Coordinates of C-alpha atoms (C1' of nucleotides) in Angstrom, one line a residue:
Chain A
M1 CA 135.0 121.1 94.6
G2 CA 134.4 119.0 91.5
R3 CA 133.0 116.1 93.4
Q4 CA 131.9 112.9 91.8
P5 CA 128.3 112.1 92.0
C6 CA 127.5 110.3 95.2
C7 CA 126.3 107.3 93.3
D8 CA 126.0 106.0 89.8
K9 CA 123.1 107.9 88.4
L10 CA 122.4 105.3 85.8
E11 CA 122.0 102.6 88.3
V12 CA 119.8 104.4 90.9
K13 CA 116.1 104.7 90.9
K14 CA 114.5 108.0 91.4
G15 CA 111.1 109.3 92.3
P16 CA 108.6 108.3 94.9
W17 CA 109.5 105.4 97.2
T18 CA 107.4 102.3 97.1
T19 CA 106.2 100.4 100.1
E20 CA 108.6 97.6 99.3
E21 CA 111.6 99.9 99.3
D22 CA 110.4 101.5 102.5
K23 CA 110.2 98.0 104.1
K24 CA 113.7 97.1 102.9
L25 CA 115.1 100.4 104.2
I26 CA 113.4 100.2 107.6
N27 CA 114.2 96.5 108.0
F28 CA 117.9 97.1 107.2
I29 CA 118.3 100.1 109.5
L30 CA 116.4 98.5 112.3
T31 CA 118.6 95.5 112.2
N32 CA 121.9 97.0 111.2
G33 CA 121.7 100.7 111.8
H34 CA 123.0 103.1 109.2
C35 CA 126.8 102.7 109.4
C36 CA 127.4 104.3 106.0
W37 CA 124.7 105.8 103.9
R38 CA 126.7 105.3 100.7
A39 CA 127.0 101.6 101.2
L40 CA 123.6 101.1 102.7
P41 CA 121.5 100.9 99.4
K42 CA 123.6 98.0 98.2
L43 CA 123.6 96.2 101.5
A44 CA 119.9 96.7 101.8
G45 CA 119.2 95.6 98.3
L46 CA 117.9 99.0 97.2
R47 CA 118.6 100.6 93.9
R48 CA 118.7 104.0 95.5
C49 CA 121.2 106.7 96.1
G50 CA 122.6 106.7 99.7
K51 CA 121.5 110.3 100.1
S52 CA 118.0 109.4 99.0
C53 CA 117.9 106.6 101.6
R54 CA 119.1 109.0 104.3
L55 CA 116.5 111.6 103.3
R56 CA 113.7 109.0 103.2
W57 CA 114.7 107.8 106.6
T58 CA 115.1 111.1 108.3
N59 CA 112.2 112.8 106.7
Y60 CA 109.7 110.1 106.5
L61 CA 110.5 106.7 108.0
R62 CA 112.0 107.6 111.4
P63 CA 109.7 106.0 114.0
D64 CA 109.9 109.1 116.3
L65 CA 108.4 111.4 113.7
K66 CA 105.3 113.3 114.6
R67 CA 103.1 113.8 111.6
G68 CA 100.3 116.2 110.9
L69 CA 100.3 120.0 111.0
L70 CA 102.4 122.0 113.3
S71 CA 100.6 123.0 116.5
H72 CA 100.2 126.7 117.4
D73 CA 103.0 126.3 120.0
E74 CA 105.3 124.7 117.5
E75 CA 104.5 127.4 114.9
Q76 CA 105.3 130.1 117.4
L77 CA 108.5 128.4 118.3
V78 CA 109.5 128.1 114.7
I79 CA 108.8 131.8 114.1
D80 CA 110.8 132.8 117.1
L81 CA 113.7 130.6 116.3
H82 CA 113.6 131.7 112.7
A83 CA 113.8 135.3 113.9
H84 CA 117.1 134.5 115.6
L85 CA 118.6 131.8 113.4
G86 CA 117.3 132.5 109.9
N87 CA 116.9 129.6 107.5
K88 CA 118.8 127.2 109.7
W89 CA 116.0 124.6 109.4
S90 CA 118.0 121.8 110.9
K91 CA 118.8 123.9 114.0
I92 CA 115.1 124.9 114.2
A93 CA 114.0 121.3 113.7
S94 CA 116.3 120.1 116.5
R95 CA 114.2 122.2 118.9
L96 CA 111.0 120.6 117.8
P97 CA 110.9 116.9 118.8
G98 CA 109.6 114.7 116.0
R99 CA 109.8 117.3 113.4
T100 CA 112.2 117.4 110.4
D101 CA 114.0 120.3 108.9
N102 CA 112.2 119.5 105.6
E103 CA 108.8 119.5 107.2
I104 CA 109.5 122.8 109.0
K105 CA 110.9 124.3 105.8
N106 CA 107.9 123.3 103.9
H107 CA 105.5 124.6 106.6
W108 CA 107.4 127.8 106.7
N109 CA 107.2 128.4 103.0
T110 CA 103.6 127.3 102.6
H111 CA 102.0 128.6 105.8
I112 CA 104.0 130.7 108.1
K113 CA 105.4 133.0 105.5
K114 CA 102.0 133.9 104.2
K115 CA 100.7 134.3 107.7
L116 CA 103.4 136.7 108.6
V117 CA 102.9 138.7 105.4
K118 CA 99.2 138.9 106.2
M119 CA 100.2 140.2 109.6
G120 CA 102.3 142.8 108.0
I121 CA 105.6 141.2 109.0
D122 CA 108.5 140.6 106.7
P123 CA 109.1 136.9 107.0
V124 CA 112.8 137.4 106.2
T125 CA 113.7 140.2 108.6
H126 CA 110.7 139.8 111.0
Q127 CA 110.3 143.5 110.9
P128 CA 107.0 145.3 110.0
L129 CA 106.7 145.3 106.2
N130 CA 106.2 149.1 106.0
Q131 CA 109.3 149.7 108.1
E132 CA 112.9 149.5 107.0
P133 CA 114.9 147.1 109.1
N134 CA 116.9 149.0 111.7
N135 CA 120.0 146.9 111.4
T136 CA 120.2 144.7 108.3
D137 CA 123.8 143.8 109.1
N138 CA 122.7 142.0 112.2
P139 CA 119.6 139.9 111.8
N140 CA 120.2 138.7 115.3
S141 CA 119.4 142.1 116.7
S142 CA 115.7 141.4 116.3
S143 CA 114.9 140.2 119.7
S144 CA 112.3 142.8 120.1
T145 CA 110.9 141.8 116.8
S146 CA 110.5 138.2 117.9
D147 CA 108.9 139.5 121.0
N148 CA 106.5 141.5 118.9
I149 CA 105.6 138.4 117.0
L150 CA 105.0 136.5 120.1
M151 CA 103.0 139.3 121.5
E152 CA 101.3 140.1 118.2
P153 CA 97.6 140.3 119.1
K154 CA 96.6 139.1 115.6
S155 CA 98.3 135.8 116.3
R156 CA 96.1 135.3 119.3
S157 CA 93.0 136.6 117.5
P158 CA 89.9 134.4 117.5
K159 CA 90.3 133.9 113.8
N160 CA 93.7 132.5 114.4
V161 CA 92.7 130.6 117.4
Q162 CA 90.1 129.0 115.4
T163 CA 92.6 128.2 112.6
N164 CA 94.9 126.8 115.1
S165 CA 92.2 124.9 116.9
T166 CA 91.6 123.1 113.7
T167 CA 95.3 122.6 113.1
T168 CA 96.0 121.5 116.6
E169 CA 93.0 119.3 116.9
D170 CA 95.2 116.3 116.2
E171 CA 98.0 117.6 118.4
S172 CA 95.8 118.3 121.4
S173 CA 94.3 114.9 121.3
S174 CA 97.7 113.4 120.9
T175 CA 99.1 111.2 123.5
A176 CA 102.5 112.7 122.8
T177 CA 101.9 115.2 125.5
G178 CA 105.4 114.8 126.6
Q179 CA 106.5 116.3 123.3
N180 CA 104.0 119.0 123.5
S181 CA 105.0 119.8 127.1
S182 CA 108.6 119.9 126.1
I183 CA 107.6 122.4 123.5
N184 CA 105.8 124.4 126.0
N185 CA 108.8 124.2 128.2
E186 CA 110.9 125.5 125.3
N187 CA 108.5 128.3 124.8
Q188 CA 108.6 129.2 128.5
L189 CA 112.4 129.1 128.5
L190 CA 112.4 131.2 125.4
S191 CA 110.0 133.7 126.9
N192 CA 112.2 134.0 129.9
I193 CA 115.2 134.7 127.8
T194 CA 115.5 138.5 127.6
N195 CA 118.3 139.0 125.2
D196 CA 120.0 137.4 122.3
E197 CA 123.1 136.4 124.3
E198 CA 121.0 134.4 126.6
L199 CA 119.1 132.9 123.7
F200 CA 122.2 131.8 121.9
S201 CA 123.8 130.4 125.0
Y202 CA 120.6 128.5 125.5
L203 CA 120.5 127.4 121.9
W204 CA 124.0 126.2 121.7
S205 CA 124.3 124.8 125.1
D206 CA 124.4 121.0 125.1
D207 CA 123.6 121.3 121.5
T208 CA 124.7 118.0 120.2
A209 CA 122.9 116.1 122.9
K210 CA 119.7 118.1 122.3
A211 CA 119.9 118.6 118.7
D212 CA 120.8 115.2 117.4
A213 CA 119.0 113.1 119.9
S214 CA 116.1 112.8 117.5
R215 CA 118.3 112.1 114.6
S216 CA 120.5 109.4 116.1
C217 CA 118.9 106.1 115.2
S218 CA 120.2 104.6 118.3
N219 CA 117.7 106.7 120.1
Y220 CA 114.7 105.4 118.3
Y221 CA 115.4 101.7 117.7
G222 CA 112.6 100.1 119.5
V223 CA 110.8 103.4 120.2
G224 CA 108.1 102.8 117.7
G225 CA 107.3 102.0 114.2
T226 CA 106.1 103.9 111.2
L227 CA 102.4 103.4 110.8
Y228 CA 100.8 102.4 107.6
N229 CA 97.5 103.9 106.4
E230 CA 94.7 101.9 104.9
D231 CA 96.6 101.6 101.6
N232 CA 99.6 100.2 103.5
I233 CA 101.6 103.2 102.5
P234 CA 103.7 104.3 105.4
G235 CA 102.7 107.7 106.8
A236 CA 101.0 108.7 103.6
R237 CA 98.9 111.7 104.3
A238 CA 99.0 110.7 107.9
D239 CA 96.5 112.7 109.8
F240 CA 97.5 111.6 113.3
P241 CA 100.6 111.9 115.2
I242 CA 102.3 108.5 115.4
W243 CA 101.3 107.7 119.0
S244 CA 97.9 109.4 119.1
P245 CA 95.0 107.3 120.3
E246 CA 93.5 107.7 116.8
R247 CA 96.5 106.0 115.3
V248 CA 97.7 103.6 117.9
G249 CA 94.2 102.7 119.1
G250 CA 92.3 102.9 115.9
K251 CA 94.8 101.3 113.7
D252 CA 96.5 98.9 116.2
L253 CA 95.8 95.9 114.0
M254 CA 97.5 97.5 111.1
F255 CA 100.3 98.5 113.3
L256 CA 100.7 95.0 114.6
D257 CA 100.6 93.6 111.1
Y258 CA 103.3 96.1 110.3
C259 CA 105.3 95.0 113.3
Q260 CA 105.0 91.4 112.2
D261 CA 106.3 92.4 108.9
F262 CA 109.5 93.6 110.4
G263 CA 109.6 91.5 113.5
V264 CA 108.0 92.8 116.7
H265 CA 111.3 92.4 118.6
D266 CA 112.8 94.9 116.2
F267 CA 110.6 97.6 117.7
G268 CA 111.4 96.6 121.2
F269 CA 108.1 95.1 122.1
Chain B
dA1 C1' 81.5 115.9 84.4
dA2 C1' 85.5 118.1 82.8
dC3 C1' 88.9 121.2 83.2
dC4 C1' 91.9 124.5 85.4
dC5 C1' 94.6 126.2 89.0
dA6 C1' 96.7 126.8 93.4
dC7 C1' 98.6 124.4 97.1
dG8 C1' 101.2 121.1 99.9
dC9 C1' 104.7 118.0 100.3
dA10 C1' 108.1 114.4 99.1
dA11 C1' 112.2 114.1 96.8
dC12 C1' 116.1 115.9 94.2
dC13 C1' 120.2 118.8 93.5
dG14 C1' 124.2 121.1 94.4
dC15 C1' 127.1 123.2 97.7
dC16 C1' 129.6 123.2 102.1
dG17 C1' 132.0 121.4 106.2
dT18 C1' 134.6 117.8 108.2
dC19 C1' 137.6 114.1 108.3
dA20 C1' 140.9 110.6 106.9
dC21 C1' 144.7 109.7 104.2
Chain C
dC1 C1' 148.8 120.9 102.8
dG2 C1' 146.0 119.0 99.1
dT3 C1' 142.6 115.8 97.8
dG4 C1' 138.7 112.9 97.8
dA5 C1' 134.9 110.7 100.3
dC6 C1' 131.1 111.4 103.0
dG7 C1' 127.3 113.3 105.6
dG8 C1' 124.4 117.2 106.1
dC9 C1' 122.0 121.3 104.8
dG10 C1' 119.2 124.6 102.3
dG11 C1' 117.0 125.7 98.0
dT12 C1' 114.2 124.2 94.4
dT13 C1' 111.3 121.2 91.6
dG14 C1' 107.6 118.3 90.2
dC15 C1' 103.7 115.7 91.1
dG16 C1' 99.4 114.5 93.4
dT17 C1' 95.3 116.4 95.3
dG18 C1' 91.5 119.2 96.3
dG19 C1' 88.7 123.2 95.4
dG20 C1' 86.6 126.3 92.2
dT21 C1' 84.4 127.3 87.9

DNA sequence: AACCCACGCAACCGCCGTCAC
DNA sequence: CGTGACGGCGGTTGCGTGGGT
């Protein structure tokens, strides 16, 4: 299309975000919302590209983000959705509250892909690796495959259970049980869906409401705040989900400090 | 202790779809 | 209808970190 760059590349800063920049961005969005990403950096006093701000916000700073590894349930859901949707990470992410497309994409590439290959399943076609796909023209015809994945004994093997028990440790202790139960509900719904038509009608039904609820900032103003670790770096290598007892209870002082930085009222407290 | 390497994740890049003019 | 602006998405990159030797 020959588009112009979204911003003056000479003027914008690149690379990792600093705490200061994060604060500016959060502060601005919490008080003004993100009316226009292109204009936001200037208004917020950031020397960043609007895209970069949007990415930083949606992938890292959004208060409703869950952090930490994906739970077993979430992973199963991702696999199942990927079998039907392919690399539509944003669609997949919209089914996992508090998870971002980037996060899921990364997790897929680094963990799930390997896991599936180990299990002898082609991560692209979701067919057994030693078997040619029956219908390559229609990747959506793999409902039985996704069932196979869900029923795959290996995925429930003690080894994997152990793996998942370590990965879900944080999740299971999380107070965000509402989110987990919603995922369980999703899984239950999905398991009740017997064909692709039903699945798609489910997936696309009320899509905008479901899909973008977590993305619309109006939904998370006042919901919570990004937590800072000991180094006061927001969410850096966060090991606990945002609202887990470990984080909320154990680091409440830091959280309050953080709230004070931005004004407690901004978070709806 | 020093080095190397593999891994994970945040961030960037470029393309696409949509909308306003 | 064509064009440009914008937001969003998916693929890719690069750096920090941790484990192994």
